[in-house]
CSV table of C-alpha atoms and ligand atoms in Angstrom, one decimal:
chain,number,residue,atom,x,y,z
B,1440,MET,CA,126.8,-140.7,35.6
B,1441,GLU,CA,129.6,-142.9,36.5
B,1442,MET,CA,131.3,-142.2,39.4
B,1443,TRP,CA,135.0,-143.4,40.2
B,1444,ILE,CA,137.2,-142.9,43.3
B,1445,LYS,CA,141.0,-142.6,42.2
B,1446,GLU,CA,143.8,-143.1,45.2
B,1447,ALA,CA,147.3,-141.8,44.2
B,1448,GLN,CA,149.8,-143.6,45.8
B,1449,ILE,CA,152.8,-141.4,44.1
B,1450,GLU,CA,152.1,-138.4,41.5
B,1451,ASP,CA,152.7,-140.7,38.6
B,1452,ALA,CA,150.3,-143.8,39.7
B,1453,ALA,CA,147.4,-144.1,41.0
B,1454,MET,CA,144.3,-147.0,41.2
B,1455,THR,CA,140.6,-146.2,40.4
B,1456,TYR,CA,137.1,-147.7,41.8
B,1457,LYS,CA,133.5,-147.5,40.4
B,1458,VAL,CA,131.5,-146.3,42.9
B,1459,LYS,CA,127.9,-147.1,43.3
B,1460,GLU,CA,126.9,-144.6,46.0
B,1461,THR,CA,128.7,-142.5,49.1
B,1462,LEU,CA,127.6,-143.4,52.3
B,1463,VAL,CA,129.4,-140.7,54.2
B,1464,THR,CA,131.9,-137.9,53.7
B,1465,LYS,CA,132.8,-135.1,56.3
B,1466,LYS,CA,136.0,-133.4,57.7
B,1467,THR,CA,136.6,-134.1,61.3
B,1468,LYS,CA,139.0,-132.5,63.5
B,1469,TYR,CA,141.7,-135.2,61.9
B,1470,GLN,CA,140.9,-135.8,58.3
B,1471,ASP,CA,138.6,-136.1,55.5
B,1472,LEU,CA,136.6,-139.2,56.0
B,1473,ALA,CA,134.5,-141.1,53.5
B,1474,ILE,CA,132.7,-144.2,53.7
B,1475,LEU,CA,131.9,-145.4,49.8
B,1476,ASP,CA,129.7,-148.0,48.3
B,1477,THR,CA,131.8,-150.1,45.3
B,1478,TYR,CA,130.8,-152.0,42.7
B,1479,PHE,CA,133.9,-154.6,43.3
B,1480,PHE,CA,135.2,-154.2,46.8
B,1481,GLY,CA,131.9,-153.1,48.1
B,1482,ARG,CA,131.6,-150.6,51.1
B,1483,MET,CA,135.4,-149.1,52.1
B,1484,LEU,CA,136.8,-146.6,54.5
B,1485,VAL,CA,138.4,-143.9,52.7
B,1486,LEU,CA,140.8,-141.1,55.0
B,1487,ASP,CA,142.4,-138.4,53.0
B,1488,GLY,CA,141.8,-140.1,49.6
B,1489,ILE,CA,143.5,-142.9,50.6
B,1490,ILE,CA,141.5,-146.3,50.6
B,1491,GLN,CA,142.0,-147.3,54.3
B,1492,THR,CA,140.1,-151.3,54.1
B,1493,THR,CA,137.3,-152.8,52.2
B,1494,ILE,CA,134.7,-155.5,53.0
B,1495,LYS,CA,136.0,-157.4,50.1
B,1496,ASP,CA,139.7,-157.5,50.7
B,1497,GLU,CA,140.3,-156.4,54.8
B,1498,PHE,CA,140.5,-160.1,56.1
B,1499,VAL,CA,144.0,-160.3,54.4
B,1500,TYR,CA,145.6,-157.0,56.5
B,1501,HIS,CA,143.4,-157.8,59.2
B,1502,GLU,CA,144.1,-161.1,60.1
B,1503,MET,CA,147.7,-160.9,59.4
B,1504,ILE,CA,149.2,-157.7,61.5
B,1505,ALA,CA,147.1,-159.3,64.5
B,1506,HIS,CA,147.8,-163.4,64.2
B,1507,ILE,CA,151.7,-163.4,63.6
B,1508,PRO,CA,152.5,-161.4,66.8
B,1509,LEU,CA,149.5,-162.8,68.6
B,1510,PHE,CA,150.5,-166.6,67.8
B,1511,THR,CA,153.8,-165.7,68.7
B,1512,HIS,CA,153.8,-164.9,71.8
B,1513,PRO,CA,152.7,-167.7,74.2
B,1514,ASN,CA,150.2,-166.0,76.3
B,1515,PRO,CA,148.9,-162.9,74.9
B,1516,LYS,CA,146.9,-161.4,77.3
B,1517,LYS,CA,146.8,-157.5,77.3
B,1518,VAL,CA,146.7,-155.8,73.8
B,1519,LEU,CA,146.9,-152.3,72.7
B,1520,VAL,CA,146.2,-151.5,69.2
B,1521,VAL,CA,147.4,-147.9,68.0
B,1522,GLY,CA,145.0,-146.1,65.0
B,1523,GLY,CA,142.6,-149.0,64.0
B,1524,GLY,CA,139.6,-147.4,64.5
B,1525,ASP,CA,137.7,-149.3,61.6
B,1526,GLY,CA,137.6,-152.3,64.1
B,1527,GLY,CA,139.0,-155.1,62.0
B,1528,VAL,CA,142.2,-155.2,64.2
B,1529,ILE,CA,140.3,-155.7,67.5
B,1530,ARG,CA,137.6,-158.3,65.7
B,1531,GLU,CA,140.9,-160.3,65.3
B,1532,VAL,CA,142.7,-159.8,68.2
B,1533,LEU,CA,139.6,-161.1,70.6
B,1534,LYS,CA,139.8,-164.3,68.4
B,1535,HIS,CA,142.4,-165.7,70.4
B,1536,PRO,CA,141.1,-166.8,73.7
B,1537,SER,CA,144.3,-165.9,76.1
B,1538,VAL,CA,143.4,-162.2,75.2
B,1539,GLU,CA,142.1,-160.9,78.7
B,1540,LYS,CA,141.8,-157.1,77.4
B,1541,ALA,CA,142.7,-155.3,73.9
B,1542,VAL,CA,142.7,-151.5,74.2
B,1543,LEU,CA,141.8,-149.7,70.9
B,1544,CYS,CA,143.8,-146.3,71.0
B,1545,GLU,CA,142.3,-144.3,68.0
B,1546,ILE,CA,142.6,-140.0,67.5
B,1547,ASP,CA,139.7,-139.5,65.4
B,1548,GLY,CA,136.1,-140.5,66.9
B,1549,ASP,CA,134.3,-140.0,63.9
B,1550,VAL,CA,136.3,-143.3,62.5
B,1551,VAL,CA,135.1,-145.2,64.7
B,1552,GLU,CA,131.6,-143.9,64.9
B,1553,GLU,CA,131.0,-143.7,61.1
B,1554,CYS,CA,132.9,-148.0,60.8
B,1555,LYS,CA,130.5,-149.1,63.4
B,1556,LYS,CA,127.5,-147.4,61.4
B,1557,TYR,CA,128.5,-148.2,58.1
B,1558,LEU,CA,131.2,-151.4,58.6
B,1559,PRO,CA,129.5,-153.5,60.9
B,1560,GLU,CA,131.2,-156.4,59.5
B,1561,ILE,CA,134.5,-154.8,60.2
B,1562,SER,CA,133.4,-152.8,63.6
B,1563,CYS,CA,131.5,-155.6,65.7
B,1564,ALA,CA,134.1,-156.3,67.8
B,1565,LEU,CA,134.4,-152.9,69.0
B,1566,GLU,CA,131.1,-153.5,71.6
B,1567,ASN,CA,133.1,-156.8,72.8
B,1568,PRO,CA,133.2,-156.1,76.6
B,1569,LYS,CA,137.2,-157.3,76.5
B,1570,CYS,CA,137.7,-154.0,74.0
B,1571,GLU,CA,138.3,-150.8,75.7
B,1572,VAL,CA,138.1,-147.9,73.2
B,1573,PHE,CA,140.2,-144.8,73.9
B,1574,ILE,CA,140.0,-141.9,72.0
B,1575,GLY,CA,143.4,-140.3,71.9
B,1576,ASP,CA,146.7,-140.0,70.5
B,1577,GLY,CA,148.5,-143.1,70.0
B,1578,ILE,CA,151.7,-141.1,71.1
B,1579,LYS,CA,150.8,-140.0,74.5
B,1580,TYR,CA,148.9,-142.9,74.8
B,1581,VAL,CA,152.0,-145.6,74.7
B,1582,ASN,CA,154.1,-142.6,76.7
B,1583,GLU,CA,151.6,-142.6,79.8
B,1584,HIS,CA,151.7,-146.5,80.0
B,1585,LYS,CA,154.8,-148.4,81.0
B,1586,ASN,CA,155.2,-152.4,81.0
B,1587,GLU,CA,151.5,-153.1,80.0
B,1588,PHE,CA,150.6,-154.8,77.1
B,1589,ASP,CA,152.1,-158.1,76.1
B,1590,VAL,CA,151.2,-157.1,72.3
B,1591,ILE,CA,151.1,-153.6,70.5
B,1592,ILE,CA,150.1,-153.0,67.0
B,1593,VAL,CA,150.5,-149.9,65.3
B,1594,ASP,CA,147.4,-149.9,63.0
B,1595,SER,CA,148.2,-146.5,61.6
B,1596,THR,CA,147.7,-144.2,58.5
B,1597,ASP,CA,150.6,-143.6,56.2
B,1598,PRO,CA,153.1,-141.4,57.8
B,1599,PHE,CA,151.8,-138.4,57.4
B,1600,GLY,CA,150.0,-136.2,59.6
B,1601,ALA,CA,148.9,-137.4,62.9
B,1602,ALA,CA,150.5,-140.7,61.9
B,1603,GLU,CA,153.9,-139.3,61.0
B,1604,GLY,CA,154.7,-139.9,64.5
B,1605,LEU,CA,153.9,-143.3,64.6
B,1606,PHE,CA,156.8,-144.8,61.9
B,1607,GLY,CA,160.1,-145.4,63.6
B,1608,GLY,CA,162.7,-143.5,65.7
B,1609,SER,CA,161.9,-142.3,69.4
B,1610,PHE,CA,158.1,-143.6,69.1
B,1611,TYR,CA,159.4,-147.2,68.9
B,1612,GLU,CA,161.7,-146.4,72.0
B,1613,LYS,CA,158.1,-145.6,73.8
B,1614,ILE,CA,156.8,-149.0,72.6
B,1615,LYS,CA,159.7,-151.1,73.9
B,1616,GLU,CA,158.8,-149.3,77.4
B,1617,CYS,CA,154.9,-149.7,76.9
B,1618,LEU,CA,155.7,-153.7,76.7
B,1619,THR,CA,156.3,-156.3,78.9
B,1620,GLU,CA,159.5,-157.4,79.0
B,1621,ASP,CA,158.4,-160.7,76.7
B,1622,GLY,CA,156.7,-157.9,74.8
B,1623,ILE,CA,156.1,-158.0,70.7
B,1624,PHE,CA,155.3,-154.7,68.3
B,1625,ILE,CA,154.4,-155.2,65.0
B,1626,ALA,CA,153.3,-152.3,62.3
B,1627,GLN,CA,151.9,-151.7,58.9
B,1628,THR,CA,154.8,-150.6,57.3
B,1629,GLU,CA,154.0,-149.7,53.8
B,1630,THR,CA,154.9,-150.8,50.5
B,1631,PRO,CA,158.8,-151.8,49.2
B,1632,PHE,CA,157.4,-150.9,45.7
B,1633,TYR,CA,156.6,-147.3,46.1
B,1634,LEU,CA,158.0,-146.2,49.9
B,1635,PRO,CA,161.0,-148.4,50.0
B,1636,GLU,CA,162.8,-145.6,51.6
B,1637,VAL,CA,159.9,-145.8,54.9
B,1638,VAL,CA,160.0,-149.5,54.8
B,1639,LYS,CA,164.0,-149.8,55.4
B,1640,LYS,CA,163.6,-146.9,57.7
B,1641,VAL,CA,161.1,-148.3,60.3
B,1642,PHE,CA,162.9,-152.2,59.9
B,1643,ASN,CA,166.5,-150.2,60.5
B,1644,ASP,CA,164.7,-147.9,63.6
B,1645,SER,CA,163.1,-151.5,64.8
B,1646,LYS,CA,166.3,-153.5,65.0
B,1647,ALA,CA,168.5,-150.5,66.8
B,1648,ILE,CA,165.6,-150.8,69.4
B,1649,PHE,CA,164.4,-154.6,69.4
B,1650,LYS,CA,166.6,-158.0,70.2
B,1651,ILE,CA,164.7,-159.2,67.0
B,1652,THR,CA,163.0,-157.2,64.0
B,1653,LYS,CA,161.4,-159.3,61.1
B,1654,LEU,CA,159.7,-158.0,58.2
B,1655,PHE,CA,156.6,-160.1,56.1
B,1656,MET,CA,154.7,-159.4,53.5
B,1657,ALA,CA,151.2,-159.9,52.5
B,1658,ALA,CA,148.8,-159.4,49.3
B,1659,ILE,CA,146.3,-157.0,49.6
B,1660,PRO,CA,144.5,-156.3,46.4
B,1661,THR,CA,143.3,-152.8,47.3
B,1662,TYR,CA,146.7,-151.2,48.6
B,1663,PRO,CA,149.0,-149.5,46.4
B,1664,GLY,CA,151.3,-152.2,44.6
B,1665,GLY,CA,148.9,-155.4,45.9
B,1666,TYR,CA,152.0,-156.1,48.3
B,1667,TRP,CA,152.3,-155.0,51.8
B,1668,SER,CA,155.2,-155.0,54.6
B,1669,PHE,CA,154.7,-155.6,58.0
B,1670,THR,CA,157.6,-155.1,60.5
B,1671,ILE,CA,157.6,-156.8,64.0
B,1672,GLY,CA,160.0,-156.1,66.7
B,1673,SER,CA,160.2,-158.6,69.7
B,1674,LYS,CA,162.0,-158.7,73.4
B,1675,LYS,CA,162.3,-162.3,73.2
B,1676,TYR,CA,160.4,-164.6,71.2
B,1677,ASP,CA,160.8,-164.9,66.9
B,1678,PRO,CA,158.2,-164.9,65.0
B,1679,GLU,CA,159.6,-167.3,62.8
B,1680,ASN,CA,160.3,-169.6,65.5
B,1681,VAL,CA,157.4,-170.9,66.8
B,1682,ASP,CA,155.6,-174.1,67.3
B,1683,LEU,CA,152.1,-173.7,65.8
B,1684,SER,CA,151.3,-176.9,66.0
B,1685,ILE,CA,149.9,-176.5,69.3
B,1686,TYR,CA,147.2,-174.4,68.7
B,1687,GLU,CA,144.2,-175.0,67.1
B,1688,ASP,CA,142.9,-172.8,63.9
B,1689,LEU,CA,141.3,-169.9,63.8
B,1690,ASP,CA,138.3,-169.1,61.6
B,1691,THR,CA,140.1,-167.0,59.1
B,1692,LYS,CA,140.5,-166.8,55.0
B,1693,TYR,CA,144.1,-165.4,54.5
B,1694,TYR,CA,146.2,-167.1,57.6
B,1695,THR,CA,147.2,-170.3,57.8
B,1696,LYS,CA,150.5,-171.8,59.6
B,1697,LYS,CA,151.8,-172.4,56.3
B,1698,ILE,CA,151.3,-168.8,55.6
B,1699,HIS,CA,152.5,-167.4,59.0
B,1700,LYS,CA,156.2,-169.2,57.9
B,1701,ALA,CA,155.6,-168.9,54.5
B,1702,ALA,CA,154.9,-164.8,54.9
B,1703,PHE,CA,158.6,-163.6,56.2
B,1704,VAL,CA,160.1,-165.1,52.5
B,1705,LEU,CA,160.8,-162.2,51.2
B,1706,PRO,CA,161.7,-161.7,47.2
B,1707,LYS,CA,165.4,-160.5,46.5
B,1708,TYR,CA,164.7,-156.4,45.8
B,1709,VAL,CA,163.0,-156.5,49.7
B,1710,GLU,CA,165.7,-158.4,51.2
B,1711,ASP,CA,168.1,-156.5,49.6
B,1712,LEU,CA,166.4,-153.4,50.9
B,1713,ILE,CA,166.4,-154.7,54.5
B,1714,LYS,CA,170.2,-156.0,54.4
D,1996,SAM,N1,142.7,-150.9,59.7
D,1996,SAM,C1,143.0,-150.3,58.3
D,1996,SAM,C2,143.6,-151.5,57.6
D,1996,SAM,O1,143.1,-152.5,57.0
D,1996,SAM,O2,144.6,-150.8,57.5
D,1996,SAM,C3,143.4,-149.1,58.3
D,1996,SAM,C4,143.9,-148.6,59.4
D,1996,SAM,S1,142.8,-147.4,60.4
D,1996,SAM,C5,141.6,-146.5,59.7
D,1996,SAM,C6,144.2,-146.0,60.8
D,1996,SAM,C7,143.8,-145.0,61.9
D,1996,SAM,O3,145.0,-144.6,62.2
D,1996,SAM,C8,143.0,-143.9,61.1
D,1996,SAM,O4,141.9,-144.1,61.9
D,1996,SAM,C9,143.7,-142.8,61.7
D,1996,SAM,O5,142.2,-141.6,62.1
D,1996,SAM,C10,144.3,-143.5,62.9
D,1996,SAM,N2,145.5,-142.3,63.5
D,1996,SAM,C11,146.6,-141.7,63.0
D,1996,SAM,N3,147.3,-141.1,63.5
D,1996,SAM,C12,146.9,-141.5,65.2
D,1996,SAM,C13,147.4,-141.6,66.2
D,1996,SAM,N4,148.7,-140.6,66.3
D,1996,SAM,N5,146.9,-142.2,67.1
D,1996,SAM,C14,145.9,-142.5,67.1
D,1996,SAM,N6,145.0,-142.8,66.0
D,1996,SAM,C15,145.7,-142.4,65.1
């Protein structure tokens, strides 16, 4: 018998992947968690029926959400990742020699434990001594830490449930207070094709709070529409205006210095969305 996982981004559109084996499925305190082994994308983390990350294409998202802010800030030492329980962003953050401490604030400890067990290629850096894993609500954590982080990365699930408060508005004000005086914030901000209203709202909320706000895109096969947005809010440094020549190339599969620049070139329908 064939098994398939179906992810419905909206009521009228969905993606399906053929499943080899269900490795774990459980109801945690916050969500339905599953880790599946699929024929084409390998092992994947699924939360409340939404594909979060897969062995085959996780590198795109984790490299782009980490390296663009970390190459924009001239000397990032302390980084906070909100969400990100699979550890992929932490793995990329710790490729930067200047980083002395990377805090992961993930609300669901089961995500961390199951990803450590079944997705070691992604969660491997969670054991790094520079990484501190804090299990708790990112909203509370950010409220309780002021002027502490050079870069804050919001690597959350979609804007529903526990993650709803991580998108825009007052949370970004608190993020600004939690950042150092020249800090940079970045968030995954959904698909302009299926959720244009989310992309527009988040961009405008960030623009009202940060001196510089930019949007860039990356091509992620397992994300709805295969084309994903990231919003970056910066107190001082412009991610499009960085001298990347001073940096050594990192061990990456998607991020390059050329893609850093090119990612900010938007198609007209996305430009019009954030005008
Ligand atoms: N890194 C993956 C990717 O490539 O997109 C997915 C992101 S990670 C799995 C999303 C995490 O955000 C989930 O583990 C979820 O539990 C966590 N999360 C949701 N709301 C949160 C909150 N308020 N505070 C901290 N973590 C939260």
